[in-house]
Amino acid sequence: MEKSWYLFPLTLCTALLIFTGVSRLSHRLSTSGPPDEMANAVLLFHGLMDNYKTMEIMAGKIERDFPGTYTHSIKLYPDRLSLISLPVQSENLIKYIEKLNLHGPITFIGHSQGALVGRHALQNWDNHNITKFISLAGPHMGVTKVPPIKGSIGLGGYENFLNDTIAEICYNAAGQEISLCNLWNDPTKQTMYKKNNKFLSSSLCQTQRKKCKGQSDNLLKIEKMVLIGGPQDGTVYPFESTLFGYFDKNWSIVPRQNQTFYKDLGLKKLDKSNRIVECIKEGVEHVQFAFNDDVYNDCVKPHIG
């Protein structure tokens, strides 16, 4: 019986791999850039299983409150295409922004997975002109542990079984072709994580150390990093991942200041120069960070312009 349980997630994984492989071939960049003389720009990137229309809500608020500011909701990887591997998304995000031909300072706003892809892109983009990076519930340390399903009484060890299954699927070359697996960071399987999840671990200077200096230099070019999250997120687990905090092997939260990469990635310098701003919002669920009025007014608006 136990073996049969593995057939569903493995079949699902295979189907997603086929889908993303086909999607890579059919996907094309779509841009509609502003005139070259535009001085200030705000780019917004959606999260997993979402699309540019969601971020247009916040774009509209910015245009209302900051007349003359150019906004653009990025039209990459909508809906199921967001399952394409994050290294591919990051590479094409750079190309997409370059095609916009923006010469002035850019404020980048990413929601959820879009924030993580955005950070990875700017860390690996030597000539970027992103001056402000605003992360809306971005899982910068990844996610772990399947949250309990309401009404799942009687399912016994369901959550633990799924967690073990996901680790087996994600921590191999095939699994890493899916964005969900690029996010998986099991604190009890760090050897497997660092060996197989190159996207997330290298973006945190935990592996591929030769790339770390360049990534840090590019990250330190920004004037401000705004990290937005909240304990009622419900999707990013733990929510402290939005602040570069995470579980240790004993499931205790380690804040970013005590993470091994804190200095190497450049976060320590950003903190020391008061360039990291945290905005914690109570009572906001994960999807709501993209359009919640309080999130915009308290956490985003003060850092635009």
Short mmCIF file of N, CA, C and O in Angstrom, two decimals, residues 121-238:
data_model
loop_
_atom_site.label_atom_id
_atom_site.label_comp_id
_atom_site.label_asym_id
_atom_site.label_seq_id
_atom_site.Cartn_x
_atom_site.Cartn_y
_atom_site.Cartn_z
N ALA A 121 17.70 37.31 -9.99
CA ALA A 121 18.07 38.00 -11.22
C ALA A 121 19.01 39.17 -10.94
O ALA A 121 20.06 39.30 -11.59
N LEU A 122 18.68 40.02 -9.99
CA LEU A 122 19.53 41.18 -9.75
C LEU A 122 20.89 40.79 -9.18
O LEU A 122 21.89 41.45 -9.44
N GLN A 123 20.94 39.68 -8.44
CA GLN A 123 22.23 39.21 -7.92
C GLN A 123 23.14 38.68 -9.02
O GLN A 123 24.36 38.67 -8.87
N ASN A 124 22.55 38.27 -10.13
CA ASN A 124 23.33 37.70 -11.22
C ASN A 124 23.35 38.61 -12.46
O ASN A 124 23.68 38.16 -13.55
N TRP A 125 23.02 39.87 -12.26
CA TRP A 125 22.94 40.84 -13.35
C TRP A 125 23.90 41.98 -13.04
O TRP A 125 23.61 42.88 -12.27
N ASP A 126 25.06 41.95 -13.66
CA ASP A 126 26.13 42.89 -13.33
C ASP A 126 25.76 44.34 -13.63
O ASP A 126 26.22 45.26 -12.94
N ASN A 127 24.96 44.57 -14.66
CA ASN A 127 24.68 45.93 -15.09
C ASN A 127 23.26 46.40 -14.75
O ASN A 127 22.73 47.30 -15.41
N HIS A 128 22.67 45.83 -13.73
CA HIS A 128 21.29 46.21 -13.42
C HIS A 128 21.22 47.63 -12.86
O HIS A 128 22.17 48.15 -12.26
N ASN A 129 20.07 48.26 -13.08
CA ASN A 129 19.82 49.59 -12.51
C ASN A 129 18.61 49.58 -11.58
O ASN A 129 17.84 50.52 -11.50
N ILE A 130 18.46 48.45 -10.87
CA ILE A 130 17.42 48.33 -9.84
C ILE A 130 17.94 48.98 -8.56
O ILE A 130 18.98 48.57 -8.03
N THR A 131 17.26 50.00 -8.11
CA THR A 131 17.71 50.73 -6.92
C THR A 131 16.90 50.36 -5.67
O THR A 131 17.40 50.50 -4.56
N LYS A 132 15.66 49.91 -5.88
CA LYS A 132 14.83 49.51 -4.74
C LYS A 132 14.22 48.14 -5.03
O LYS A 132 13.69 47.92 -6.13
N PHE A 133 14.29 47.28 -4.05
CA PHE A 133 13.75 45.92 -4.19
C PHE A 133 12.72 45.72 -3.10
O PHE A 133 13.03 45.75 -1.90
N ILE A 134 11.47 45.52 -3.51
CA ILE A 134 10.37 45.36 -2.55
C ILE A 134 9.81 43.95 -2.69
O ILE A 134 9.33 43.55 -3.74
N SER A 135 9.88 43.19 -1.61
CA SER A 135 9.48 41.79 -1.60
C SER A 135 8.17 41.62 -0.85
O SER A 135 8.09 41.89 0.36
N LEU A 136 7.14 41.18 -1.56
CA LEU A 136 5.83 40.92 -0.97
C LEU A 136 5.70 39.43 -0.67
O LEU A 136 5.46 38.62 -1.57
N ALA A 137 5.93 39.05 0.58
CA ALA A 137 5.81 37.64 1.00
C ALA A 137 6.69 36.74 0.15
O ALA A 137 6.27 35.65 -0.27
N GLY A 138 7.90 37.16 -0.11
CA GLY A 138 8.84 36.37 -0.90
C GLY A 138 9.52 35.30 -0.07
O GLY A 138 10.08 35.60 0.99
N PRO A 139 9.52 34.03 -0.51
CA PRO A 139 10.14 32.94 0.26
C PRO A 139 11.65 32.86 0.02
O PRO A 139 12.14 31.94 -0.63
N HIS A 140 12.39 33.81 0.55
CA HIS A 140 13.81 33.92 0.21
C HIS A 140 14.66 32.78 0.74
O HIS A 140 15.73 32.51 0.21
N MET A 141 14.17 32.12 1.78
CA MET A 141 14.88 30.94 2.31
C MET A 141 14.20 29.65 1.87
O MET A 141 14.56 28.58 2.33
N GLY A 142 13.19 29.78 1.02
CA GLY A 142 12.45 28.61 0.59
C GLY A 142 11.29 28.31 1.52
O GLY A 142 10.91 29.13 2.37
N VAL A 143 10.71 27.15 1.35
CA VAL A 143 9.58 26.72 2.18
C VAL A 143 9.80 25.26 2.55
O VAL A 143 10.55 24.53 1.91
N THR A 144 9.10 24.85 3.60
CA THR A 144 9.14 23.45 4.00
C THR A 144 7.89 23.10 4.77
O THR A 144 7.17 23.99 5.22
N LYS A 145 7.62 21.84 4.87
CA LYS A 145 6.53 21.31 5.66
C LYS A 145 5.17 21.64 5.06
O LYS A 145 4.76 22.79 4.97
N VAL A 146 4.46 20.62 4.67
CA VAL A 146 3.10 20.77 4.15
C VAL A 146 2.19 21.17 5.31
O VAL A 146 2.14 20.49 6.32
N PRO A 147 1.48 22.30 5.20
CA PRO A 147 0.61 22.71 6.31
C PRO A 147 -0.56 21.77 6.45
O PRO A 147 -1.03 21.18 5.47
N PRO A 148 -1.08 21.60 7.66
CA PRO A 148 -2.24 20.72 7.87
C PRO A 148 -3.44 21.19 7.07
O PRO A 148 -3.68 22.38 6.93
N ILE A 149 -4.19 20.24 6.52
CA ILE A 149 -5.42 20.57 5.80
C ILE A 149 -6.57 20.58 6.79
O ILE A 149 -6.70 19.68 7.62
N LYS A 150 -7.39 21.63 6.74
CA LYS A 150 -8.52 21.72 7.64
C LYS A 150 -9.43 20.51 7.46
O LYS A 150 -9.77 20.12 6.35
N GLY A 151 -9.83 19.94 8.59
CA GLY A 151 -10.73 18.81 8.52
C GLY A 151 -10.04 17.50 8.18
O GLY A 151 -10.69 16.55 7.76
N SER A 152 -8.70 17.44 8.38
CA SER A 152 -7.97 16.23 8.01
C SER A 152 -7.85 15.25 9.17
O SER A 152 -6.94 14.46 9.23
N ILE A 153 -8.76 15.34 10.14
CA ILE A 153 -8.74 14.43 11.29
C ILE A 153 -8.87 12.99 10.80
O ILE A 153 -9.72 12.67 9.98
N GLY A 154 -7.99 12.16 11.32
CA GLY A 154 -8.07 10.75 10.98
C GLY A 154 -7.12 10.33 9.88
O GLY A 154 -7.04 9.15 9.55
N LEU A 155 -6.37 11.29 9.33
CA LEU A 155 -5.43 10.95 8.27
C LEU A 155 -4.07 10.50 8.81
O LEU A 155 -3.18 10.20 8.05
N GLY A 156 -3.96 10.52 10.14
CA GLY A 156 -2.75 10.00 10.74
C GLY A 156 -1.51 10.78 10.35
O GLY A 156 -1.44 11.99 10.52
N GLY A 157 -0.49 10.09 9.81
CA GLY A 157 0.79 10.72 9.49
C GLY A 157 0.83 11.33 8.11
O GLY A 157 1.89 11.35 7.48
N TYR A 158 -0.27 11.84 7.64
CA TYR A 158 -0.38 12.40 6.29
C TYR A 158 0.67 13.45 5.98
O TYR A 158 1.36 13.39 4.97
N GLU A 159 0.82 14.45 6.91
CA GLU A 159 1.75 15.53 6.62
C GLU A 159 3.19 15.02 6.54
O GLU A 159 3.94 15.38 5.63
N ASN A 160 3.59 14.20 7.48
CA ASN A 160 4.96 13.69 7.48
C ASN A 160 5.25 12.86 6.23
O ASN A 160 6.31 12.95 5.64
N PHE A 161 4.26 12.07 5.82
CA PHE A 161 4.44 11.26 4.63
C PHE A 161 4.64 12.13 3.39
O PHE A 161 5.52 11.91 2.57
N LEU A 162 3.80 13.17 3.25
CA LEU A 162 3.91 14.06 2.10
C LEU A 162 5.24 14.79 2.10
O LEU A 162 5.87 14.97 1.05
N ASN A 163 5.70 15.24 3.27
CA ASN A 163 6.98 15.94 3.34
C ASN A 163 8.11 15.04 2.86
O ASN A 163 8.99 15.47 2.10
N ASP A 164 8.13 13.79 3.31
CA ASP A 164 9.17 12.86 2.88
C ASP A 164 9.08 12.59 1.38
O ASP A 164 10.09 12.49 0.69
N THR A 165 7.87 12.48 0.88
CA THR A 165 7.67 12.22 -0.54
C THR A 165 8.16 13.38 -1.40
O THR A 165 8.84 13.20 -2.41
N ILE A 166 7.83 14.60 -0.97
CA ILE A 166 8.24 15.79 -1.72
C ILE A 166 9.76 15.91 -1.75
O ILE A 166 10.34 16.26 -2.78
N ALA A 167 10.41 15.59 -0.65
CA ALA A 167 11.87 15.65 -0.61
C ALA A 167 12.47 14.67 -1.62
O ALA A 167 13.42 15.00 -2.34
N GLU A 168 11.90 13.46 -1.70
CA GLU A 168 12.41 12.47 -2.64
C GLU A 168 12.21 12.93 -4.09
O GLU A 168 13.05 12.69 -4.95
N ILE A 169 11.09 13.60 -4.36
CA ILE A 169 10.82 14.09 -5.71
C ILE A 169 11.70 15.28 -6.06
O ILE A 169 12.27 15.36 -7.15
N CYS A 170 11.83 16.20 -5.11
CA CYS A 170 12.49 17.47 -5.42
C CYS A 170 14.00 17.40 -5.42
O CYS A 170 14.66 18.11 -6.20
N TYR A 171 14.57 16.59 -4.57
CA TYR A 171 16.02 16.59 -4.44
C TYR A 171 16.68 15.64 -5.43
O TYR A 171 17.36 14.68 -5.05
N ASN A 172 16.45 15.91 -6.70
CA ASN A 172 17.12 15.22 -7.80
C ASN A 172 17.04 16.13 -9.01
O ASN A 172 16.32 17.14 -9.02
N ALA A 173 17.77 15.79 -10.06
CA ALA A 173 17.85 16.65 -11.24
C ALA A 173 16.50 16.86 -11.90
O ALA A 173 16.17 17.97 -12.34
N ALA A 174 15.69 15.80 -11.97
CA ALA A 174 14.39 15.93 -12.62
C ALA A 174 13.47 16.86 -11.84
O ALA A 174 12.80 17.73 -12.40
N GLY A 175 13.44 16.69 -10.53
CA GLY A 175 12.58 17.54 -9.70
C GLY A 175 12.94 19.00 -9.79
O GLY A 175 12.07 19.87 -9.74
N GLN A 176 14.22 19.29 -9.95
CA GLN A 176 14.67 20.68 -9.99
C GLN A 176 14.28 21.40 -11.28
O GLN A 176 14.56 22.59 -11.44
N GLU A 177 13.62 20.70 -12.19
CA GLU A 177 13.08 21.35 -13.38
C GLU A 177 11.74 22.01 -13.11
O GLU A 177 11.16 22.65 -13.99
N ILE A 178 11.22 21.88 -11.88
CA ILE A 178 9.93 22.44 -11.50
C ILE A 178 10.15 23.51 -10.44
O ILE A 178 10.87 23.31 -9.47
N SER A 179 9.51 24.66 -10.60
CA SER A 179 9.74 25.78 -9.69
C SER A 179 9.43 25.42 -8.24
O SER A 179 10.12 25.87 -7.32
N LEU A 180 8.38 24.63 -8.02
CA LEU A 180 8.03 24.25 -6.65
C LEU A 180 9.20 23.58 -5.94
O LEU A 180 9.43 23.80 -4.76
N CYS A 181 9.94 22.76 -6.68
CA CYS A 181 11.07 22.05 -6.09
C CYS A 181 12.26 22.98 -5.87
O CYS A 181 13.10 22.74 -4.99
N ASN A 182 12.36 24.05 -6.66
CA ASN A 182 13.42 25.04 -6.43
C ASN A 182 13.20 25.80 -5.12
O ASN A 182 14.12 26.45 -4.62
N LEU A 183 11.97 25.71 -4.59
CA LEU A 183 11.64 26.40 -3.34
C LEU A 183 11.81 25.51 -2.11
O LEU A 183 11.81 26.01 -0.99
N TRP A 184 11.95 24.20 -2.32
CA TRP A 184 11.88 23.27 -1.19
C TRP A 184 13.20 23.23 -0.42
O TRP A 184 14.24 22.89 -0.96
N ASN A 185 13.11 23.58 0.87
CA ASN A 185 14.28 23.63 1.74
C ASN A 185 13.95 22.91 3.04
O ASN A 185 13.38 23.48 3.96
N ASP A 186 14.29 21.63 3.09
CA ASP A 186 13.99 20.81 4.26
C ASP A 186 15.11 20.97 5.27
O ASP A 186 16.26 20.59 5.02
N PRO A 187 14.84 21.55 6.46
CA PRO A 187 15.90 21.78 7.44
C PRO A 187 16.50 20.51 8.01
O PRO A 187 17.58 20.54 8.59
N THR A 188 15.81 19.38 7.84
CA THR A 188 16.33 18.11 8.36
C THR A 188 17.09 17.32 7.29
O THR A 188 17.63 16.26 7.58
N LYS A 189 17.14 17.86 6.07
CA LYS A 189 17.84 17.18 4.97
C LYS A 189 18.75 18.17 4.23
O LYS A 189 18.71 18.30 3.02
N GLN A 190 19.58 18.86 5.00
CA GLN A 190 20.39 19.93 4.43
C GLN A 190 21.47 19.43 3.47
O GLN A 190 21.84 20.13 2.52
N THR A 191 21.98 18.25 3.69
CA THR A 191 22.98 17.71 2.76
C THR A 191 22.35 17.47 1.40
O THR A 191 22.92 17.86 0.36
N MET A 192 21.16 16.87 1.38
CA MET A 192 20.44 16.65 0.13
C MET A 192 20.06 17.98 -0.52
O MET A 192 20.17 18.15 -1.74
N TYR A 193 19.61 18.92 0.30
CA TYR A 193 19.20 20.24 -0.20
C TYR A 193 20.37 20.94 -0.90
O TYR A 193 20.23 21.42 -2.03
N LYS A 194 21.50 21.00 -0.25
CA LYS A 194 22.64 21.73 -0.82
C LYS A 194 23.21 21.02 -2.05
O LYS A 194 23.73 21.66 -2.96
N LYS A 195 23.10 19.71 -2.08
CA LYS A 195 23.61 18.96 -3.22
C LYS A 195 22.72 19.12 -4.44
O LYS A 195 23.21 19.21 -5.58
N ASN A 196 21.41 19.21 -4.23
CA ASN A 196 20.47 19.15 -5.36
C ASN A 196 19.77 20.45 -5.68
O ASN A 196 19.48 20.73 -6.85
N ASN A 197 19.48 21.28 -4.68
CA ASN A 197 18.78 22.53 -4.94
C ASN A 197 19.80 23.65 -5.16
O ASN A 197 20.02 24.50 -4.30
N LYS A 198 20.41 23.66 -6.34
CA LYS A 198 21.45 24.62 -6.64
C LYS A 198 20.90 26.04 -6.75
O LYS A 198 21.59 27.01 -6.43
N PHE A 199 19.68 26.17 -7.23
CA PHE A 199 19.11 27.51 -7.41
C PHE A 199 19.04 28.25 -6.07
O PHE A 199 19.60 29.34 -5.92
N LEU A 200 18.36 27.67 -5.11
CA LEU A 200 18.15 28.36 -3.84
C LEU A 200 19.43 28.44 -3.03
O LEU A 200 19.78 29.52 -2.51
N SER A 201 20.15 27.32 -2.93
CA SER A 201 21.35 27.32 -2.08
C SER A 201 22.43 28.26 -2.62
O SER A 201 23.09 28.96 -1.85
N SER A 202 22.59 28.34 -3.94
CA SER A 202 23.61 29.24 -4.48
C SER A 202 23.17 30.70 -4.37
O SER A 202 24.00 31.59 -4.19
N SER A 203 21.85 30.95 -4.43
CA SER A 203 21.38 32.33 -4.28
C SER A 203 21.59 32.85 -2.87
O SER A 203 21.54 34.06 -2.63
N LEU A 204 21.84 31.94 -1.93
CA LEU A 204 22.10 32.30 -0.54
C LEU A 204 23.56 32.11 -0.16
O LEU A 204 23.91 32.14 1.03
N CYS A 205 24.42 31.91 -1.15
CA CYS A 205 25.85 31.71 -0.92
C CYS A 205 26.13 30.49 -0.04
O CYS A 205 27.14 30.43 0.66
N GLN A 206 25.22 29.51 -0.06
CA GLN A 206 25.43 28.28 0.69
C GLN A 206 26.20 27.25 -0.12
O GLN A 206 26.82 26.35 0.44
N THR A 207 26.16 27.39 -1.44
CA THR A 207 26.92 26.53 -2.35
C THR A 207 27.46 27.41 -3.48
O THR A 207 27.13 28.61 -3.55
N GLN A 208 28.26 26.82 -4.37
CA GLN A 208 28.85 27.54 -5.49
C GLN A 208 29.47 28.86 -5.02
O GLN A 208 29.14 29.96 -5.50
N ARG A 209 30.38 28.74 -4.10
CA ARG A 209 30.95 29.90 -3.42
C ARG A 209 31.67 30.87 -4.35
O ARG A 209 31.79 32.05 -4.06
N LYS A 210 32.14 30.37 -5.49
CA LYS A 210 32.85 31.25 -6.42
C LYS A 210 31.95 32.35 -6.95
O LYS A 210 32.43 33.42 -7.36
N LYS A 211 30.64 32.10 -6.98
CA LYS A 211 29.69 33.08 -7.49
C LYS A 211 29.29 34.10 -6.43
O LYS A 211 28.67 35.13 -6.75
N CYS A 212 29.63 33.84 -5.18
CA CYS A 212 29.08 34.62 -4.07
C CYS A 212 29.52 36.08 -4.12
O CYS A 212 28.70 36.98 -3.90
N LYS A 213 30.78 36.34 -4.39
CA LYS A 213 31.27 37.73 -4.38
C LYS A 213 30.53 38.57 -5.42
O LYS A 213 30.12 39.70 -5.14
N GLY A 214 30.35 38.04 -6.62
CA GLY A 214 29.64 38.76 -7.65
C GLY A 214 28.19 39.01 -7.28
O GLY A 214 27.65 40.10 -7.50
N GLN A 215 27.54 37.99 -6.69
CA GLN A 215 26.15 38.14 -6.28
C GLN A 215 26.02 39.20 -5.19
O GLN A 215 25.10 40.03 -5.20
N SER A 216 26.95 39.18 -4.25
CA SER A 216 26.93 40.17 -3.17
C SER A 216 27.14 41.58 -3.72
O SER A 216 26.44 42.52 -3.33
N ASP A 217 28.09 41.74 -4.62
CA ASP A 217 28.37 43.06 -5.19
C ASP A 217 27.13 43.61 -5.90
O ASP A 217 26.81 44.80 -5.79
N ASN A 218 26.44 42.76 -6.63
CA ASN A 218 25.25 43.20 -7.36
C ASN A 218 24.10 43.54 -6.41
O ASN A 218 23.35 44.49 -6.63
N LEU A 219 23.96 42.75 -5.35
CA LEU A 219 22.91 43.02 -4.37
C LEU A 219 23.17 44.34 -3.65
O LEU A 219 22.24 45.10 -3.36
N LEU A 220 24.42 44.63 -3.38
CA LEU A 220 24.77 45.84 -2.64
C LEU A 220 24.63 47.11 -3.46
O LEU A 220 24.78 48.22 -2.93
N LYS A 221 24.31 46.98 -4.74
CA LYS A 221 24.07 48.17 -5.56
C LYS A 221 22.72 48.82 -5.25
O LYS A 221 22.50 49.98 -5.59
N ILE A 222 21.82 48.07 -4.63
CA ILE A 222 20.50 48.63 -4.36
C ILE A 222 20.57 49.62 -3.19
O ILE A 222 21.42 49.51 -2.30
N GLU A 223 19.65 50.58 -3.24
CA GLU A 223 19.58 51.58 -2.18
C GLU A 223 18.69 51.13 -1.03
O GLU A 223 18.87 51.59 0.11
N LYS A 224 17.76 50.25 -1.32
CA LYS A 224 16.83 49.82 -0.28
C LYS A 224 16.23 48.47 -0.61
O LYS A 224 15.91 48.18 -1.77
N MET A 225 16.09 47.63 0.41
CA MET A 225 15.39 46.35 0.31
C MET A 225 14.27 46.35 1.33
O MET A 225 14.52 46.52 2.53
N VAL A 226 13.04 46.18 0.86
CA VAL A 226 11.89 46.16 1.75
C VAL A 226 11.35 44.74 1.81
O VAL A 226 10.93 44.18 0.80
N LEU A 227 11.37 44.16 3.00
CA LEU A 227 10.93 42.78 3.21
C LEU A 227 9.59 42.78 3.93
O LEU A 227 9.48 43.24 5.07
N ILE A 228 8.56 42.30 3.24
CA ILE A 228 7.20 42.36 3.74
C ILE A 228 6.67 40.94 3.94
O ILE A 228 6.79 40.09 3.06
N GLY A 229 6.10 40.68 5.10
CA GLY A 229 5.55 39.37 5.39
C GLY A 229 4.66 39.43 6.61
O GLY A 229 4.43 40.50 7.18
N GLY A 230 4.15 38.28 7.02
CA GLY A 230 3.29 38.26 8.20
C GLY A 230 3.01 36.85 8.68
O GLY A 230 3.04 35.89 7.89
N PRO A 231 2.75 36.69 9.98
CA PRO A 231 2.57 35.35 10.57
C PRO A 231 1.34 34.60 10.11
O PRO A 231 1.24 33.39 10.29
N GLN A 232 0.37 35.30 9.53
CA GLN A 232 -0.82 34.62 9.02
C GLN A 232 -0.72 34.34 7.52
O GLN A 232 -1.73 34.09 6.86
N ASP A 233 0.48 34.37 6.97
CA ASP A 233 0.69 34.11 5.55
C ASP A 233 0.02 32.82 5.12
O ASP A 233 -0.73 32.77 4.14
N GLY A 234 0.30 31.74 5.82
CA GLY A 234 -0.36 30.47 5.56
C GLY A 234 0.20 29.66 4.42
O GLY A 234 -0.12 28.48 4.27
N THR A 235 1.05 30.25 3.59
CA THR A 235 1.66 29.54 2.46
C THR A 235 3.17 29.45 2.61
O THR A 235 3.75 28.38 2.48
N VAL A 236 3.81 30.57 2.87
CA VAL A 236 5.26 30.57 3.12
C VAL A 236 5.47 30.09 4.55
O VAL A 236 5.10 30.77 5.52
N TYR A 237 6.06 28.91 4.67
CA TYR A 237 6.26 28.30 5.98
C TYR A 237 7.72 27.91 6.14
O TYR A 237 8.23 27.12 5.34
N PRO A 238 8.41 28.52 7.13
CA PRO A 238 7.90 29.50 8.07
C PRO A 238 7.81 30.89 7.43
O PRO A 238 8.53 31.18 6.47
#
